[in-house]
Amino acid sequence: MSTRVDKWVIRDTPTVMRKSEITREKLLTSATRAFCVQSYSNVSLRGIAKDPGVDVALVSRYFGGKMGLFQAMLDDVFAWPEMMSGDDPVEVAIAKYTDPDTADAHMSVIRMIVVNGADPEVGDILRERLREMLVDPMLAKMGGERAAPNLAMFIAVTLGAAMVRHTLRLPGMADTQPEAYAMQLRHLIDAALRFESPASE
Amino acid sequence: MSTRVDKWVIRDTPTVMRKSEITREKLLTSATRAFCVQSYSNVSLRGIAKDPGVDVALVSRYFGGKMGLFQAMLDDVFAWPEMMSGDDPVEVAIAKYTDPDTADAHMSVIRMIVVNGADPEVGDILRERLREMLVDPMLAKMGGERAAPNLAMFIAVTLGAAMVRHTLRLPGMADTQPEAYAMQLRHLIDAALRFESPASE
DNA sequence: TGCGTATGTCAACGCGCGTTGACAAATGGG
DNA sequence: CCCATTTGTCAACGCGCGTTGACATACGCA
């Protein structure tokens, strides 16, 4: 999973599953849940560790500290193989929102971006990861730089809708059925993709 | 200005301007700037007070604490008389973004909402204020509950675009001229307002 | 001029945080 | 069985935070 340990050399005995991997995953799961709801600075390691009943000190041992844990979470969360598959990435993304089985996980990542994007400690890291693992590959699949405004608008409506529905919880978008929300979202996404930038070059 | 002092009875000598008012406004200005960039929990009173050279303790004296300062800031920031004037509120809002003179102040408020919306300490307060001072009045002007989905989508694209441009700074929306951004924004707002919810009642 | 109030300064408190290192317990190959 | 390594526990540290109360100074009216 995360290759960002790099402070300690772990000599792998590859046949057996190291016991510590279980603890690491417990922490990673709890951390992901936390960072998708509150921002880096607001999340405390003590809170992350208490939930699965793990000692706080183990975070520093296994991830090198709070920042290491955050980065390991990003590795997990941005691993979206479906998005980079052969299909049209936009269609895949819309399907992710509409399908109730995957919508939750997908929405969590959106919320993670919303919540942590403005955090002074991790904003730059998040932006960099976002570009390298999502924006740039999707741009490449959408036909290069020309699609940049449309992709940006696509992400804008996606994030904005998520914020209004889940964070601000405004009437007209938060108190409706999932299908109604999906219709609103699809309408906005269509508009974002249909936009034609004048004098593109 | 803020009527939320209410712990200390200030006997007004209305002819003269109390000296403390100057200090209060210094703190309020610095606080507004801070809360529009970082969330409540990330902002420190020491930082707010140091900027205009005011002692930290005066925050607690004049505003009753950090929360009182935040609420006083909300009073200031949500006082948008133009928005509630006779004109079409949506047109007024679009003009606010387009006009370079007012765009900055307006955008600051948007960023304040984005940044503080997910903060666990002030999220509820912000949501309540948002509804009572912006959403409900605008809904009333737009023709009642039927307009709720459109208003929610309008706010969604507004917030989302602001986040993509100013917080995430993605290519295609952050590296463009203000006019190009205004065109994108207007396109999305048009789509938001044009949406027709099926079986409205 | 004197005095009560308004205003500002300062040091200290308790709290929760991330991190560290010493130590105990469990584990597993020789 | 033994002992080196892995894994977990615990207490302590330094730090920055919001808040408080005691104290010093400035002000304005009598």
XYZ file of C-alpha atoms (C1' of nucleotides) in Angstrom:
462
model
C 0.000 0.000 0.000
C 1.671 3.199 1.058
C 5.293 3.416 0.039
C 5.785 6.548 2.080
C 7.225 4.945 5.183
C 10.773 5.440 4.012
C 12.160 6.365 7.394
C 12.343 2.857 8.625
C 13.577 0.029 6.496
C 11.131 -2.794 6.893
C 12.658 -6.104 6.025
C 9.821 -8.010 4.482
C 9.273 -11.650 5.157
C 6.914 -11.777 2.235
C 5.157 -15.052 2.906
C 3.498 -14.018 6.165
C 1.307 -11.042 6.754
C 3.014 -8.835 9.275
C 0.881 -8.303 12.323
C 1.509 -4.608 12.262
C -0.219 -4.385 8.891
C -3.499 -4.989 10.645
C -2.873 -2.139 13.033
C -1.757 0.078 10.202
C -4.954 -0.591 8.321
C -7.060 0.045 11.390
C -5.446 3.435 11.744
C -5.729 4.127 8.042
C -9.419 3.309 7.986
C -10.144 5.490 10.976
C -8.008 8.288 9.572
C -9.771 8.193 6.214
C -13.142 8.454 7.881
C -11.926 11.371 9.980
C -10.187 13.334 7.223
C -13.268 13.052 5.016
C -15.345 14.881 7.599
C -12.976 17.345 9.206
C -9.865 19.053 8.050
C -6.326 18.022 8.831
C -5.824 20.561 11.584
C -9.091 19.733 13.282
C -8.513 16.024 13.333
C -6.543 14.789 16.323
C -4.398 11.684 16.334
C -5.802 10.790 19.706
C -9.269 10.719 18.214
C -8.176 8.643 15.254
C -6.431 6.117 17.436
C -9.083 5.853 20.110
C -11.798 4.703 17.722
C -10.254 1.329 16.813
C -8.602 1.100 20.229
C -5.034 1.656 19.152
C -2.392 3.573 21.055
C -1.635 7.058 19.743
C 2.076 6.501 19.734
C 1.714 3.866 17.046
C 0.732 6.518 14.534
C 4.142 8.067 14.846
C 5.769 4.671 14.792
C 4.059 3.357 11.685
C 3.472 6.495 9.651
C 6.168 8.771 10.957
C 3.654 11.258 12.290
C 0.400 12.933 11.489
C 1.507 14.118 8.067
C 2.640 10.636 7.080
C -0.745 9.270 8.012
C -2.459 11.912 5.931
C -0.342 11.156 2.911
C -0.935 7.440 3.267
C -4.653 8.183 3.338
C -4.315 10.131 0.107
C -2.621 7.138 -1.503
C -5.622 5.035 -0.621
C -8.287 7.522 -1.460
C -7.022 8.551 -4.844
C -6.644 5.011 -6.089
C -9.551 5.004 -8.528
C -8.691 2.455 -11.154
C -12.166 2.638 -12.707
C -11.717 6.308 -13.407
C -8.657 5.591 -15.496
C -10.089 2.619 -17.296
C -10.994 2.608 -20.933
C -14.406 4.131 -20.532
C -15.345 7.762 -20.780
C -14.173 9.132 -17.421
C -17.039 11.577 -17.152
C -19.607 8.845 -17.647
C -17.794 6.770 -15.055
C -17.875 9.670 -12.630
C -21.586 10.283 -13.116
C -22.243 6.605 -12.643
C -20.284 6.734 -9.406
C -22.612 9.383 -8.051
C -25.783 7.750 -9.257
C -25.027 4.228 -8.147
C -26.020 4.079 -4.495
C -23.459 1.378 -3.807
C -20.482 3.524 -4.679
C -21.919 6.978 -4.137
C -21.020 7.092 -0.474
C -17.363 6.281 -0.914
C -17.108 8.629 -3.838
C -18.820 11.401 -1.970
C -16.443 10.932 0.924
C -13.527 11.749 -1.294
C -15.306 14.814 -2.582
C -15.918 15.921 0.960
C -12.284 15.265 1.820
C -11.250 17.633 -0.945
C -13.784 20.241 0.123
C -12.817 20.048 3.750
C -9.046 19.923 3.379
C -8.597 22.154 0.353
C -8.410 25.297 2.430
C -6.331 23.883 5.244
C -3.039 25.732 5.323
C -1.078 22.672 6.354
C -2.173 20.285 3.630
C -3.637 22.505 0.919
C -0.576 22.385 -1.316
C -0.123 18.659 -0.899
C -3.745 18.019 -1.727
C -3.657 20.232 -4.807
C -0.571 18.494 -6.110
C -2.017 15.042 -5.617
C -5.305 16.111 -7.138
C -3.630 17.280 -10.298
C -1.279 14.387 -10.713
C -3.723 11.621 -9.877
C -6.999 12.983 -11.218
C -6.920 16.156 -13.240
C -3.987 15.446 -15.512
C -5.017 11.887 -16.403
C -8.594 12.957 -17.030
C -7.426 15.881 -19.138
C -5.328 13.536 -21.206
C -8.337 11.332 -21.803
C -10.557 14.264 -22.668
C -8.350 15.536 -25.436
C -5.732 17.718 -23.837
C -5.601 21.308 -22.695
C -8.628 22.356 -24.694
C -10.834 20.496 -22.271
C -9.388 22.217 -19.197
C -12.221 24.744 -18.748
C -14.833 22.032 -19.061
C -13.088 19.733 -16.637
C -12.669 22.575 -14.164
C -16.352 23.405 -14.442
C -17.243 19.742 -14.075
C -15.278 19.561 -10.860
C -16.731 22.868 -9.727
C -20.339 21.768 -9.986
C -19.493 18.419 -8.439
C -17.796 19.957 -5.425
C -20.335 22.761 -5.111
C -23.278 20.408 -5.181
C -21.657 18.169 -2.610
C -21.020 21.144 -0.375
C -24.549 22.470 -0.644
C -26.089 19.065 -0.054
C -23.827 17.678 2.649
C -22.055 20.569 4.295
C -24.396 23.551 4.094
C -27.492 21.357 3.835
C -29.584 23.965 2.078
C -33.234 23.330 1.257
C -33.888 22.336 -2.325
C -30.810 20.170 -2.522
C -30.320 18.583 0.879
C -33.886 17.571 1.674
C -34.541 15.712 -1.552
C -34.385 12.107 -2.673
C -31.144 10.769 -4.154
C -32.744 10.516 -7.585
C -33.759 14.158 -7.527
C -30.262 15.121 -6.498
C -28.820 12.999 -9.284
C -31.011 14.861 -11.766
C -29.803 18.218 -10.531
C -26.213 17.059 -10.629
C -26.533 15.662 -14.110
C -28.096 18.875 -15.341
C -25.192 20.899 -14.021
C -22.595 18.460 -15.328
C -24.175 18.592 -18.761
C -23.943 22.362 -18.687
C -20.326 22.212 -17.593
C -19.375 19.873 -20.429
C -21.390 21.777 -23.006
C -19.625 25.050 -22.317
C -17.621 26.301 -25.276
C -14.808 28.628 -24.437
C -14.541 31.391 -27.033
C -11.239 31.794 -28.872
C -9.888 28.712 -27.239
C -6.304 29.224 -28.408
C -22.886 47.405 14.838
C -22.909 44.117 16.666
C -25.611 43.887 19.278
C -24.216 40.656 20.622
C -22.249 42.078 23.519
C -25.023 41.502 25.988
C -22.768 40.442 28.832
C -21.688 43.924 29.705
C -24.118 46.757 29.860
C -22.510 49.634 28.062
C -24.006 52.919 29.103
C -23.862 54.933 25.930
C -22.859 58.556 25.977
C -24.159 58.861 22.462
C -22.561 62.145 21.471
C -18.959 60.954 21.599
C -17.466 57.955 19.878
C -16.243 55.584 22.525
C -12.552 54.984 22.223
C -12.998 51.268 22.550
C -15.016 51.260 19.361
C -11.830 51.855 17.420
C -10.176 48.870 19.030
C -13.257 46.766 18.454
C -13.259 47.631 14.777
C -9.558 46.900 14.460
C -10.158 43.467 15.873
C -13.241 42.955 13.740
C -11.417 43.886 10.552
C -8.521 41.583 11.308
C -10.894 38.804 12.305
C -12.928 39.112 9.124
C -9.807 38.858 7.021
C -8.683 35.810 8.966
C -11.991 33.937 8.996
C -12.359 34.418 5.244
C -9.139 32.534 4.621
C -8.982 29.921 7.334
C -11.593 28.175 9.379
C -12.644 29.055 12.884
C -10.580 26.373 14.564
C -7.462 27.224 12.612
C -7.603 30.913 13.339
C -5.975 31.938 16.606
C -6.951 34.958 18.634
C -3.305 35.744 19.150
C -2.847 35.993 15.418
C -5.902 38.178 14.983
C -4.817 40.540 17.725
C -1.168 40.742 16.783
C -1.852 42.089 13.294
C -3.325 45.454 14.368
C -1.198 45.474 17.514
C -3.938 44.836 20.035
C -3.660 42.767 23.151
C -5.260 39.328 22.983
C -7.136 39.771 26.201
C -9.205 42.550 24.691
C -10.945 40.054 22.443
C -12.432 38.374 25.459
C -13.200 41.735 27.015
C -14.995 43.243 24.051
C -16.545 40.229 22.369
C -16.820 37.815 25.224
C -14.461 35.346 23.613
C -13.584 33.798 20.299
C -17.126 32.767 19.495
C -18.461 36.258 20.154
C -15.915 37.667 17.760
C -16.923 35.187 15.104
C -20.600 36.031 15.464
C -19.875 39.742 15.321
C -17.979 39.101 12.103
C -20.994 37.290 10.692
C -23.136 40.320 11.489
C -20.824 42.463 9.441
C -20.286 40.095 6.595
C -23.887 39.165 5.961
C -25.062 42.762 5.841
C -25.739 42.929 2.114
C -28.377 45.569 1.642
C -27.980 45.530 -2.138
C -28.904 41.879 -2.264
C -32.220 42.627 -0.606
C -32.981 45.733 -2.627
C -35.716 45.917 -5.214
C -33.696 44.462 -8.059
C -33.536 40.868 -9.145
C -31.258 39.319 -6.523
C -29.677 36.934 -8.974
C -28.730 39.747 -11.330
C -27.332 41.672 -8.388
C -25.277 38.664 -7.378
C -23.878 38.162 -10.851
C -23.009 41.829 -11.043
C -21.190 41.522 -7.743
C -18.929 38.886 -9.197
C -18.336 40.640 -12.457
C -17.661 44.091 -11.112
C -13.981 44.108 -10.141
C -14.611 46.708 -7.451
C -16.919 44.527 -5.419
C -15.804 41.097 -6.554
C -13.094 40.809 -3.934
C -15.292 41.532 -0.958
C -18.008 39.309 -2.298
C -15.606 36.503 -2.991
C -14.260 36.779 0.527
C -17.663 35.987 1.919
C -17.977 33.020 -0.405
C -14.634 31.775 0.776
C -15.686 32.301 4.372
C -18.666 30.033 3.793
C -16.570 27.443 2.011
C -13.881 27.459 4.644
C -16.078 27.500 7.741
C -18.974 25.397 6.518
C -17.351 22.156 7.547
C -15.900 23.383 10.814
C -17.534 21.438 13.623
C -17.543 24.389 15.995
C -19.282 26.929 13.800
C -20.955 24.891 11.083
C -24.400 25.020 12.635
C -24.186 28.714 13.410
C -23.083 29.493 9.893
C -25.845 27.398 8.362
C -28.458 29.117 10.474
C -27.241 32.594 9.623
C -26.928 31.670 5.968
C -30.522 30.606 5.815
C -31.990 33.467 7.765
C -29.964 36.249 6.176
C -29.559 35.012 2.607
C -31.427 31.933 1.543
C -34.840 32.686 3.005
C -34.982 36.306 1.833
C -33.822 35.341 -1.632
C -36.301 32.503 -1.772
C -39.081 34.894 -0.870
C -38.045 37.180 -3.674
C -37.778 34.344 -6.169
C -41.301 33.134 -5.665
C -41.301 30.820 -2.678
C -40.480 27.184 -2.161
C -40.751 26.280 -5.803
C -37.498 28.093 -6.460
C -35.584 26.201 -3.760
C -33.869 23.719 -6.124
C -32.780 26.498 -8.431
C -31.459 28.655 -5.626
C -29.590 25.695 -4.168
C -28.045 24.972 -7.555
C -27.198 28.626 -7.996
C -25.349 28.635 -4.687
C -23.745 25.308 -5.551
C -22.172 26.502 -8.776
C -21.152 29.765 -7.137
C -19.406 28.061 -4.250
C -17.968 25.322 -6.421
C -16.522 27.737 -8.914
C -15.019 29.828 -6.146
C -13.458 26.771 -4.636
C -12.001 25.524 -7.891
C -10.642 28.932 -8.792
C -9.362 30.141 -5.432
C -8.871 27.146 -3.214
C -7.982 24.235 -5.483
C -6.630 26.519 -8.214
C -7.200 24.042 -11.010
C -6.099 24.804 -14.565
C -8.854 25.957 -16.845
C -10.490 28.054 -14.174
C -7.729 29.478 -12.000
C -5.259 30.538 -14.672
C -7.704 32.552 -16.751
C -8.670 36.199 -17.013
C -11.510 37.504 -14.838
C -13.712 37.945 -17.910
C -13.263 34.352 -18.940
C -14.085 33.247 -15.420
C -17.172 35.444 -15.430
C -18.319 33.759 -18.630
C -17.917 30.326 -17.127
C -19.715 31.382 -14.002
C -22.567 32.947 -15.915
C -22.942 29.826 -18.024
C -23.278 27.664 -14.944
C -25.621 30.086 -13.200
C -27.833 30.153 -16.274
C -27.993 26.388 -16.197
C -28.811 26.403 -12.503
C -31.683 28.836 -12.954
C -32.998 27.094 -16.049
C -33.347 23.744 -14.315
C -36.948 22.588 -14.076
C -37.671 20.152 -11.305
C -40.156 17.531 -12.440
C -43.399 17.145 -10.466
C -42.623 20.142 -8.362
C -45.441 19.702 -5.900
C -7.476 68.998 41.338
C -9.526 64.666 42.576
C -11.979 60.522 41.656
C -14.521 56.994 39.317
C -14.657 54.862 35.126
C -12.848 53.297 30.789
C -9.101 51.254 28.550
C -4.901 48.698 28.024
C -1.073 45.495 29.750
C 0.733 41.480 31.581
C 1.436 36.994 33.601
C -0.512 32.918 34.658
C -3.789 29.040 34.385
C -5.564 24.652 32.471
C -6.187 22.141 28.381
C -5.351 19.258 24.352
C -2.191 18.549 20.989
C 1.902 15.722 18.392
C 5.887 13.530 19.487
C 9.427 10.911 21.975
C 11.838 7.349 24.482
C 11.939 3.949 27.978
C 9.972 -0.210 28.960
C 6.850 -4.548 28.806
C 4.791 -8.213 26.244
C 4.344 -11.223 22.474
C 6.311 -13.703 18.734
C 8.940 -16.989 16.142
C 13.151 -19.073 14.066
C 17.609 -21.415 15.771
C 14.131 -23.379 25.375
C 16.364 -18.862 24.206
C 16.950 -14.786 22.534
C 16.494 -11.294 18.990
C 12.984 -8.912 16.840
C 8.479 -7.173 16.513
C 4.583 -5.079 18.615
C 2.204 -2.585 22.146
C 1.915 0.455 26.469
C 2.734 4.319 29.187
C 4.279 8.651 30.993
C 6.305 12.717 30.022
C 7.795 16.701 27.265
C 7.180 21.232 25.011
C 4.030 23.925 22.540
C 0.213 27.010 21.410
C -4.259 27.792 22.512
C -8.467 30.630 24.899
C -9.461 32.649 29.010
C -9.024 35.041 33.437
C -7.932 38.343 36.982
C -4.830 41.564 38.965
C -2.772 45.680 37.994
C -1.326 50.166 35.528
C -2.572 54.058 32.879
C -5.628 57.490 30.536
C -9.690 60.015 30.448
C -13.525 63.159 31.679
C -16.642 65.166 34.628
C -17.424 67.487 39.436
